XYZ file of N, CA and C in Angstrom:
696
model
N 88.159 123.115 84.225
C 88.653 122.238 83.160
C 90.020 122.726 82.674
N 90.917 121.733 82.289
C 91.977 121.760 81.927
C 92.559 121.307 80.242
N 93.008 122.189 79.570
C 93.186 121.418 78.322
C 94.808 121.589 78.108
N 94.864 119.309 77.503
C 96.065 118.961 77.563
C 95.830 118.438 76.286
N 96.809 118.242 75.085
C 97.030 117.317 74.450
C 95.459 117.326 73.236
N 94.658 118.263 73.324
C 93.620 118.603 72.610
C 92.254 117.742 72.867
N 92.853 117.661 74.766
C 91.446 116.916 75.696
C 91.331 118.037 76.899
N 89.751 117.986 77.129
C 89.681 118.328 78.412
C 89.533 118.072 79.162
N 90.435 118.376 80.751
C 90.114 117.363 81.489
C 89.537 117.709 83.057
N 88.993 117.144 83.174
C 88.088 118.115 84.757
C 89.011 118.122 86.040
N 89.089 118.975 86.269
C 90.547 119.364 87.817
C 89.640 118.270 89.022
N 88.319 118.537 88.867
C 87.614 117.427 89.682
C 88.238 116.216 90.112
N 88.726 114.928 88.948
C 88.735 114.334 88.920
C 90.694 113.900 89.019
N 91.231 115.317 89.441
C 92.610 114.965 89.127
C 93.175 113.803 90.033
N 92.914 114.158 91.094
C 93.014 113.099 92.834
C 91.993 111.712 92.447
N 91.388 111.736 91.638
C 90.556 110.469 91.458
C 91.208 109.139 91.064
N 90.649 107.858 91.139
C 91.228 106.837 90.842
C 90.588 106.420 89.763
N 90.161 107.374 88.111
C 89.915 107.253 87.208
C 90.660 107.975 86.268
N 90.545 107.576 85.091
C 91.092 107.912 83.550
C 90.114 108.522 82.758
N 89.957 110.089 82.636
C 88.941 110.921 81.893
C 89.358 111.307 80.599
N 88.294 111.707 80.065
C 88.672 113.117 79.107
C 87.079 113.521 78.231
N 87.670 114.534 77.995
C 86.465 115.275 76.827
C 87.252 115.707 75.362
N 87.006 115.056 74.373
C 88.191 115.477 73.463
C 87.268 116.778 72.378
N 88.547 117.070 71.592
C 87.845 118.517 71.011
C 88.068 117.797 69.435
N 87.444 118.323 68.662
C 87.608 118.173 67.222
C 89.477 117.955 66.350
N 90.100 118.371 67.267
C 91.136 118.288 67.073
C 91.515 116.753 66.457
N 91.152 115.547 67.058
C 91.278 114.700 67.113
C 90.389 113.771 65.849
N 89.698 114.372 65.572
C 89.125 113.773 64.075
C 87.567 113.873 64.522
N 86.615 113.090 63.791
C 85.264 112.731 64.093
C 85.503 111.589 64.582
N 84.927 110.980 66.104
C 85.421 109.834 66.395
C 83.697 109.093 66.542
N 82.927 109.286 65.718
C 81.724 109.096 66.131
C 81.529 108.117 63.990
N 81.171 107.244 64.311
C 80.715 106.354 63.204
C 79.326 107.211 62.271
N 78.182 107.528 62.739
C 77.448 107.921 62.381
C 76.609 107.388 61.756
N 76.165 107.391 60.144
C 75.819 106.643 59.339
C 76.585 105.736 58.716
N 77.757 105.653 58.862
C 78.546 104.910 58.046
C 79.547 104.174 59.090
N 78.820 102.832 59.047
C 79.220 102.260 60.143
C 80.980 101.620 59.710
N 81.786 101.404 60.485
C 82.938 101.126 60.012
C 83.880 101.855 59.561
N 83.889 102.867 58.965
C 84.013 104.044 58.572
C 85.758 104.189 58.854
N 86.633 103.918 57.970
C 88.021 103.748 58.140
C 88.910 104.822 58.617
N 88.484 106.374 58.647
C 88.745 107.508 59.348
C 88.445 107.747 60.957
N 87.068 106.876 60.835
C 86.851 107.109 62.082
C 87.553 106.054 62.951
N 87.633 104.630 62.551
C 88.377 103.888 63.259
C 90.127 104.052 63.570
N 90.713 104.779 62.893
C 91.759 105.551 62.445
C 92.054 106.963 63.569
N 90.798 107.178 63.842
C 91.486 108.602 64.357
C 91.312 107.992 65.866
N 90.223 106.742 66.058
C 89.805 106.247 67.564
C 91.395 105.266 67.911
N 91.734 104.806 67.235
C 92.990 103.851 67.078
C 94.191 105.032 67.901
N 94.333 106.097 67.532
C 95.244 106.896 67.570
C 94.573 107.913 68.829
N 93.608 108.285 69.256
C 93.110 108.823 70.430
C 93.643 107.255 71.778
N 93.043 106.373 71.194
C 93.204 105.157 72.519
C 94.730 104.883 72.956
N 95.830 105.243 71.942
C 97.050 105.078 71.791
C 97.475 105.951 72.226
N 97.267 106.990 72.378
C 97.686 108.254 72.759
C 97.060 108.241 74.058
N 96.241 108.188 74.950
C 96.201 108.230 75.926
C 96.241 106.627 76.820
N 96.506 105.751 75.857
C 96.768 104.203 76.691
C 95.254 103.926 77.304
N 94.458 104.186 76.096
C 93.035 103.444 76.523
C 92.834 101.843 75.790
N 93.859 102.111 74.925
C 93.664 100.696 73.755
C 93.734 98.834 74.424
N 93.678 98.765 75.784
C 93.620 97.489 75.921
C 91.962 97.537 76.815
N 91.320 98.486 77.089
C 89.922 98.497 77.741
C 88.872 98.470 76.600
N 88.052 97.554 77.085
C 86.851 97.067 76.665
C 85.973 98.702 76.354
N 85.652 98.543 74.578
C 85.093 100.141 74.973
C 83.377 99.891 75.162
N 82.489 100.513 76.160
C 81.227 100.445 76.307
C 80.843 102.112 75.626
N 79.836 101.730 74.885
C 79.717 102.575 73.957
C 78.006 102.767 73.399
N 77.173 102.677 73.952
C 75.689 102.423 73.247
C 75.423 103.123 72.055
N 74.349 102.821 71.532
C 73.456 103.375 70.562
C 72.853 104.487 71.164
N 73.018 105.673 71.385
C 72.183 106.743 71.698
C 71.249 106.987 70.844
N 69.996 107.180 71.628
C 68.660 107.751 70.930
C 67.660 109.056 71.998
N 68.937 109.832 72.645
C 67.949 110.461 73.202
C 66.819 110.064 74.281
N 67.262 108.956 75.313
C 66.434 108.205 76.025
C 66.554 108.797 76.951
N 65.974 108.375 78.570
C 66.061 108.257 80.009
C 66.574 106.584 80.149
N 67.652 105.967 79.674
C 67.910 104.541 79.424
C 69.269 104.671 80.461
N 69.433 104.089 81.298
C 70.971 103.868 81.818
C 71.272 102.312 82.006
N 72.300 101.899 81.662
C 72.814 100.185 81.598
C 73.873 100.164 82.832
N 74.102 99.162 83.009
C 75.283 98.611 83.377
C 76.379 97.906 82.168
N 77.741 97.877 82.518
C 78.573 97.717 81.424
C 77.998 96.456 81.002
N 77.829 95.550 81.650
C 77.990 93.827 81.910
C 76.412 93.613 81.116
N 75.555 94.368 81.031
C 74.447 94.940 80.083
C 75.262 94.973 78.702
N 75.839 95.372 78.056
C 76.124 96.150 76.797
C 76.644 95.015 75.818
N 75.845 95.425 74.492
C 76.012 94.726 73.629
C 76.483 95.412 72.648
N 77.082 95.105 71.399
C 77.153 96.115 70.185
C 75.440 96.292 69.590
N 74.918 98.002 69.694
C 73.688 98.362 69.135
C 72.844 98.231 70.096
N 73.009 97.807 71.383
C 72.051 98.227 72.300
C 71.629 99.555 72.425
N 70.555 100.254 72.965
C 70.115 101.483 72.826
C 70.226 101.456 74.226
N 71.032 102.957 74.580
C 70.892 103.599 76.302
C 71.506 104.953 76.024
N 71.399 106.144 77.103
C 72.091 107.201 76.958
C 72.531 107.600 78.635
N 72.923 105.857 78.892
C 73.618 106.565 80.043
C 74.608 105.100 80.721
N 75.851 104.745 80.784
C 76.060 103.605 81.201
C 77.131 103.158 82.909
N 77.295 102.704 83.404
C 78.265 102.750 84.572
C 78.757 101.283 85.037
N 79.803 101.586 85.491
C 81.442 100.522 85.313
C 81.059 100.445 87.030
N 81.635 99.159 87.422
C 82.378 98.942 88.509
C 84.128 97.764 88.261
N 84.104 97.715 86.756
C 85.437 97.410 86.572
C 86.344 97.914 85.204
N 87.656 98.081 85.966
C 88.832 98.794 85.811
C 88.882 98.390 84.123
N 88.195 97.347 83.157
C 88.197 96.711 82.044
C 87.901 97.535 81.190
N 86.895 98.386 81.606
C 85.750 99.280 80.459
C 86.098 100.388 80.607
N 85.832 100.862 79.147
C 85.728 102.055 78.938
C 84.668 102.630 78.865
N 83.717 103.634 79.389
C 82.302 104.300 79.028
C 82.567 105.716 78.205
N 81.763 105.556 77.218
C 82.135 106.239 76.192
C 80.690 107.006 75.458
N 80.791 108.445 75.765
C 79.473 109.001 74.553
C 79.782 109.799 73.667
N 79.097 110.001 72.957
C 79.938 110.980 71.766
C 78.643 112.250 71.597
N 79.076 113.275 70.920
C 78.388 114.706 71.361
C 79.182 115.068 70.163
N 77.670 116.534 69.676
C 78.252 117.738 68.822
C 77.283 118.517 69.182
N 77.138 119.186 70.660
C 76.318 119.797 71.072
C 75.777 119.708 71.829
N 75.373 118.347 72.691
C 74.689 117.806 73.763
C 75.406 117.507 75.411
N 75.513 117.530 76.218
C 75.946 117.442 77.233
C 76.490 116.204 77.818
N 77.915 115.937 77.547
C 78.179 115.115 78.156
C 78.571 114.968 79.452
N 78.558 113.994 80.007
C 78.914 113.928 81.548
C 79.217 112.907 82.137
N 80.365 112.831 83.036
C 80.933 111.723 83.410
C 80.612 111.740 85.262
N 80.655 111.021 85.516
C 80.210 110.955 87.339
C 81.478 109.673 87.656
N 82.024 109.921 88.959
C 82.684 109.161 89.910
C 82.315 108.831 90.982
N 82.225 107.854 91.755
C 81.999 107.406 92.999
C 83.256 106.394 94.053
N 84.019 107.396 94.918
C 85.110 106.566 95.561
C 85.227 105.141 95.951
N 84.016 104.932 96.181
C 83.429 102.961 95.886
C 83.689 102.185 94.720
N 84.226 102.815 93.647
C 84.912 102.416 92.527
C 83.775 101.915 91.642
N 82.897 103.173 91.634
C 81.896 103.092 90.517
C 82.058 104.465 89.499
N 81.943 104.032 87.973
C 81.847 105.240 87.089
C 80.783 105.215 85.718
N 80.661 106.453 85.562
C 79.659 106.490 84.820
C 79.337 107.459 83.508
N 78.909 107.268 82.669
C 78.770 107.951 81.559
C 77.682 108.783 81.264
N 77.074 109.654 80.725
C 75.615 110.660 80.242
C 75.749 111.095 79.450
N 74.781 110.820 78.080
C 74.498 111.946 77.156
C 73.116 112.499 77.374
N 73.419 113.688 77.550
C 72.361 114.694 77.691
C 71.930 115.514 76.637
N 70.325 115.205 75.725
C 70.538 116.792 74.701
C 68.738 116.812 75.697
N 68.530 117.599 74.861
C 67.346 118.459 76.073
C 66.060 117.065 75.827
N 66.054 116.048 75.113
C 64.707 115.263 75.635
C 65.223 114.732 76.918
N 66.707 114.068 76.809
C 67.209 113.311 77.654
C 66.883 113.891 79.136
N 67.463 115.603 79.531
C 67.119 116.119 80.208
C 65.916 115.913 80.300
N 64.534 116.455 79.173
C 63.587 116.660 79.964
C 62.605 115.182 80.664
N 63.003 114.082 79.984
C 63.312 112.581 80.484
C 63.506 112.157 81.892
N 64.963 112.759 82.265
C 65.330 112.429 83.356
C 66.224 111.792 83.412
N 67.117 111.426 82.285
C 68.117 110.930 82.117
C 69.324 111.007 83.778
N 69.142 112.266 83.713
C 70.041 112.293 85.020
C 69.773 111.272 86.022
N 68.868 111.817 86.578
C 67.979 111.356 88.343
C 68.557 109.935 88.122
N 67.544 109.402 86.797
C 67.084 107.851 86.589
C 68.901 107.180 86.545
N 69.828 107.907 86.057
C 71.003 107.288 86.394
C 71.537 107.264 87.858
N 71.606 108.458 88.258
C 72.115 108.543 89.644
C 71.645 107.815 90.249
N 70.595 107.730 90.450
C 69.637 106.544 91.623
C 69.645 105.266 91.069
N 70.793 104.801 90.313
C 71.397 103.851 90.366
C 73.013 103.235 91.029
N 73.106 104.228 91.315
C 74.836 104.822 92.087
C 74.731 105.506 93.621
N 75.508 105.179 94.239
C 75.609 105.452 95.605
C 75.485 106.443 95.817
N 75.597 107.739 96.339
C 75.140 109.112 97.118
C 76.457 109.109 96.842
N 76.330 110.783 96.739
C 78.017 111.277 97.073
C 78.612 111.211 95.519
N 78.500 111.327 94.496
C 79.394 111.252 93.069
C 79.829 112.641 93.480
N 80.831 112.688 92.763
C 81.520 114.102 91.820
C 80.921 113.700 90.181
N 80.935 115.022 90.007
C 80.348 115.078 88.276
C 80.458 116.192 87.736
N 81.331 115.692 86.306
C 82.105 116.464 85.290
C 81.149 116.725 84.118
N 80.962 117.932 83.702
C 80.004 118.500 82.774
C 80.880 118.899 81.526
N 81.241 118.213 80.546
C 82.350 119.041 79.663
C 81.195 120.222 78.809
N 82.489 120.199 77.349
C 81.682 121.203 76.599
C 80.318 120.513 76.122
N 79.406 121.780 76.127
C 78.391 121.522 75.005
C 77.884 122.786 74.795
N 76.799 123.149 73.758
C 76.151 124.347 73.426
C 75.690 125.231 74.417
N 75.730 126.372 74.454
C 75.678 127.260 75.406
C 74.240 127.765 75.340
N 73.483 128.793 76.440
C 72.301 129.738 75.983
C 72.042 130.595 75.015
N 73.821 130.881 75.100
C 73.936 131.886 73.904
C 73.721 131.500 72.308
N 73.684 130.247 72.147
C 72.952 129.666 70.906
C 72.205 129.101 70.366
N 71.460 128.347 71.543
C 70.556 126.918 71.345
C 68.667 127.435 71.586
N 68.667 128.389 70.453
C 67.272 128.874 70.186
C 66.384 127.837 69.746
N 65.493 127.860 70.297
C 64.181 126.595 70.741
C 62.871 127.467 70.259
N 62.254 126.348 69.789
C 60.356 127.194 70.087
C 59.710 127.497 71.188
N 58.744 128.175 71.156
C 58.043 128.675 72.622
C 57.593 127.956 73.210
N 57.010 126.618 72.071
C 56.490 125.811 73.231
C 57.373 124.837 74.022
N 58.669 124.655 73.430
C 59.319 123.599 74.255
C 60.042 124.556 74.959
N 60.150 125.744 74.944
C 60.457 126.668 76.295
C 59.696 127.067 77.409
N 58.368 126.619 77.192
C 57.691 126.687 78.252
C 57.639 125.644 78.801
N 57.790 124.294 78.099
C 57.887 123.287 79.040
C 59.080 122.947 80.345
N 59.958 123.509 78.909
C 61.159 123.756 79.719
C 61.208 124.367 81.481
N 60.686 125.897 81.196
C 60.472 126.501 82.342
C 59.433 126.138 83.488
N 58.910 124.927 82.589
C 57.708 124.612 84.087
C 58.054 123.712 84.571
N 58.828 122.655 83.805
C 59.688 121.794 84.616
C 60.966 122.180 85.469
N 61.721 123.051 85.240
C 62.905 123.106 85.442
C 62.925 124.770 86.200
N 61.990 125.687 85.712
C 61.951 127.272 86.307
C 62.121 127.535 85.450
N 61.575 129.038 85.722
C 61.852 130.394 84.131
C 63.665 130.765 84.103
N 64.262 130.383 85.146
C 65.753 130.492 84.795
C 66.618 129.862 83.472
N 65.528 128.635 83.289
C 66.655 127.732 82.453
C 66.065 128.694 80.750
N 65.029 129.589 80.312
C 64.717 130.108 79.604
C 65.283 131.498 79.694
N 66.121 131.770 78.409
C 67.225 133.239 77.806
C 66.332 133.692 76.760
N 66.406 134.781 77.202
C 64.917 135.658 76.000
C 66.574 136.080 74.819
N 65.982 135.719 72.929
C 66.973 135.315 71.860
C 66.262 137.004 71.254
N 67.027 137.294 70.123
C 66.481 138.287 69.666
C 65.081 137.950 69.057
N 64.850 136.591 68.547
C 63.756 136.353 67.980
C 62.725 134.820 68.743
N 63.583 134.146 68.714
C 63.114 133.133 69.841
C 63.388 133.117 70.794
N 63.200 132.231 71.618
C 63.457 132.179 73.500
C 64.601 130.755 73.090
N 65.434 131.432 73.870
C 67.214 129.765 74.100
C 66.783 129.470 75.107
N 67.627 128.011 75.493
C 67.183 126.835 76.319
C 68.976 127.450 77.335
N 68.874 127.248 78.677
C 70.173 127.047 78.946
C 69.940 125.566 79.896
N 70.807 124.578 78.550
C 70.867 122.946 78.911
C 71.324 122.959 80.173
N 72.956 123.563 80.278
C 74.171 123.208 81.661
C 72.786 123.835 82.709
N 72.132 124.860 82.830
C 71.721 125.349 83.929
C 70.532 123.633 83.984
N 69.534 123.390 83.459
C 68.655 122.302 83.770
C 69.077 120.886 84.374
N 70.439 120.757 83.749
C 71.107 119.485 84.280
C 71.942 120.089 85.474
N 72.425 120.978 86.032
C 73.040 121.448 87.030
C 71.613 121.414 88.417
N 70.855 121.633 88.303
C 69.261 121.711 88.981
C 68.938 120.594 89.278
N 69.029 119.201 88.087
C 68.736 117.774 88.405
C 69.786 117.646 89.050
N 70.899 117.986 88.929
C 72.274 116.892 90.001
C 72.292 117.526 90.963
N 71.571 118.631 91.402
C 71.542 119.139 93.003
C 70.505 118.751 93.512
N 69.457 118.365 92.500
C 68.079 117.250 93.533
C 68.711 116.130 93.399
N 69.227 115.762 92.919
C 69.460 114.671 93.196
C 70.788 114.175 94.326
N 71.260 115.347 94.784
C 72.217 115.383 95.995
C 73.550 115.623 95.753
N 74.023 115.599 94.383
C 75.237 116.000 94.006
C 75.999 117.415 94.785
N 76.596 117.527 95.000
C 77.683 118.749 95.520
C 78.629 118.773 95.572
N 79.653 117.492 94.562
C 81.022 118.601 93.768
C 80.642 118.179 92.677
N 80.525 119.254 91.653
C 80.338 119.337 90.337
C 81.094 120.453 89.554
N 81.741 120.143 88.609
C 82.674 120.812 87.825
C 82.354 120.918 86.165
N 81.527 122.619 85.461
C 80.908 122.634 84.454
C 81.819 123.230 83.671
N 81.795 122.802 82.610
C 82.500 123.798 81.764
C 81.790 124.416 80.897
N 81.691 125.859 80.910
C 80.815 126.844 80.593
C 80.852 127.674 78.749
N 82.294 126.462 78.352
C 82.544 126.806 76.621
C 81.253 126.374 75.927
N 81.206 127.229 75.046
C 79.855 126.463 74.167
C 80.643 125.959 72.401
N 80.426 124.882 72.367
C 80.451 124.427 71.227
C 79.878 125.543 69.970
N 78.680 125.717 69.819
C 78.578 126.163 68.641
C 79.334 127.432 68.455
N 80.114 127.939 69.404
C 80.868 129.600 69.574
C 82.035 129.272 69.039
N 82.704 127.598 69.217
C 84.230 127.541 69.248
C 84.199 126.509 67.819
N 84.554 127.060 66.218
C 84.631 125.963 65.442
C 85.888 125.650 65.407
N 86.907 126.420 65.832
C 88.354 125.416 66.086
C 88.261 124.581 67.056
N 87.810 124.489 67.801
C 87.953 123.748 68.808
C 86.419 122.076 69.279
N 85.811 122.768 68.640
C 84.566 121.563 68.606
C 83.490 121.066 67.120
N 83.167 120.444 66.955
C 82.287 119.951 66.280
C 80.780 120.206 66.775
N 79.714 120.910 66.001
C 78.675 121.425 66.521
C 77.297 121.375 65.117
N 76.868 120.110 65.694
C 75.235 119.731 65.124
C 74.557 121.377 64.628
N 74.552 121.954 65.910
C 73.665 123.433 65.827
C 73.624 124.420 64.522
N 75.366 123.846 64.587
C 75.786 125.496 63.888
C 76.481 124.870 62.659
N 76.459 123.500 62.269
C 77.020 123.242 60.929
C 76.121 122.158 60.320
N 74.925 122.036 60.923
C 74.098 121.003 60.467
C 74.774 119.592 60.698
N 75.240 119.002 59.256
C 76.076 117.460 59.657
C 77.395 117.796 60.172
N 77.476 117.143 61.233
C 78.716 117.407 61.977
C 79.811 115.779 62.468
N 80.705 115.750 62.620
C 81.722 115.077 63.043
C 81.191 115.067 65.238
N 81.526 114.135 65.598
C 81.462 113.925 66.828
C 82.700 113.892 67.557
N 81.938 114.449 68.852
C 83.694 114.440 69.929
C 82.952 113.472 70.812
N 84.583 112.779 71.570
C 84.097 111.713 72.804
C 84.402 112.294 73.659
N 83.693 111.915 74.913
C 83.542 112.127 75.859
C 84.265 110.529 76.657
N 84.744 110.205 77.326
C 85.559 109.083 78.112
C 85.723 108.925 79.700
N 85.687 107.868 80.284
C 85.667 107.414 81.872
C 86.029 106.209 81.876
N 86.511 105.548 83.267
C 87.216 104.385 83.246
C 87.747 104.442 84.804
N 87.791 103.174 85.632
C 88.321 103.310 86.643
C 90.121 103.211 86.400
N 91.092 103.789 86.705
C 92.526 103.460 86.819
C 92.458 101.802 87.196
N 93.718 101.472 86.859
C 93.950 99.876 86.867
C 95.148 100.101 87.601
């Protein structure tokens, strides 16, 4: 990963015939939240889309709830519920927003792209698989920031589920509880599922408060986007 302009951007995808990014807190809270409309947030999204010349694409954007849900754009309504969506035109923008959860963008040279929010139901769901096996064989897939092992202390019992689904790898013994490592469980689904170029970025949000917004480690938090789009 590469950071330009207070985005990150996956070296993956540099040769690609798409328009990425992962943005950092720098850029405001670009996530509505409870307060729908919210004149800061439309304000700081106005000035992110302008700044990188996203402002004439259709933005696809769901209601995340933590599902195994993936749409198609041509699907999407304002308030539909999905946590996973994918483009085959140059119009849309796919868009998730994160303060801690794993976002992820996938490409396919067939001029398909795609969006993921991942926090650990989604993972333990299947969010991944159930998207991919909607998309041709062969993606590249970009893992930006999210919370690391080194912070995301869990109970025992959803660490054991963890480890029986996924192996005792994805479980980090904490000084007092057992941590989850998310990137390792979703790195495991995109290699069953056939993936082999994948590009993670290994920063953890709750470590970096200049640089991210983090659910974990500040309770109510501001959201970063995550972004994909085929080039026009």
């Amino acid at each position: 990963m590469q950071l330009r302009n207070a985005i990150f951007f996956s070296t993956l995808f540099e040769d690609s015939a798409v328009i990425h990014g992962f943005t950092t807190r720098a850029w405001g809270n670009l996530g509505f939240g409870k307060k729908p409309g919210d004149p800061e947030v439309i304000a700081n999204r106005l000035n992110l889309f302008e700044s990188e010349g996203l402002d004439t694409r259709a933005l696809i954007q769901p209601k995340q709830v933590h599902s195994n849900v993936c749409i198609s754009a041509t699907e999407f309504v304002p308030g539909i519920q999905a946590d996973g969506t994918y483009s085959k035109s140059s119009n849309d923008l796919l868009s998730i927003l994160t303060a801690d959860c794993l976002p992820i963008l996938v490409h396919h040279p067939d001029g398909i792209v795609a969006a993921i929010h991942a926090g650990w139901r989604g993972l333990y769901e299947e969010i991944l698989p159930k998207t991919l096996a909607l998309l041709p064989r062969n993606t590249s897939v970009a893992i930006g920031p999210s919370i690391g092992p080194c912070c995301y202390e869990v109970g025992q019992d959803l660490a054991e589920r963890f480890a029986e689904k996924f192996g005792s790898g994805v479980v980090v013994a904490g000084k007092d509880k057992p941590h989850l490592d998310l990137r390792l469980a979703a790195i495991l689904q995109l290699q069953e599922s056939g993936v082999e170029e994948m590009d993670v970025c290994e920063i953890c949000t709750s470590c970096h408060p200049d640089l991210f917004f983090s659910y974990r480690r500040d309770g109510s938090s501001g959201r970063m986007m995550s972004y994909i789009g085929l080039a026009k």
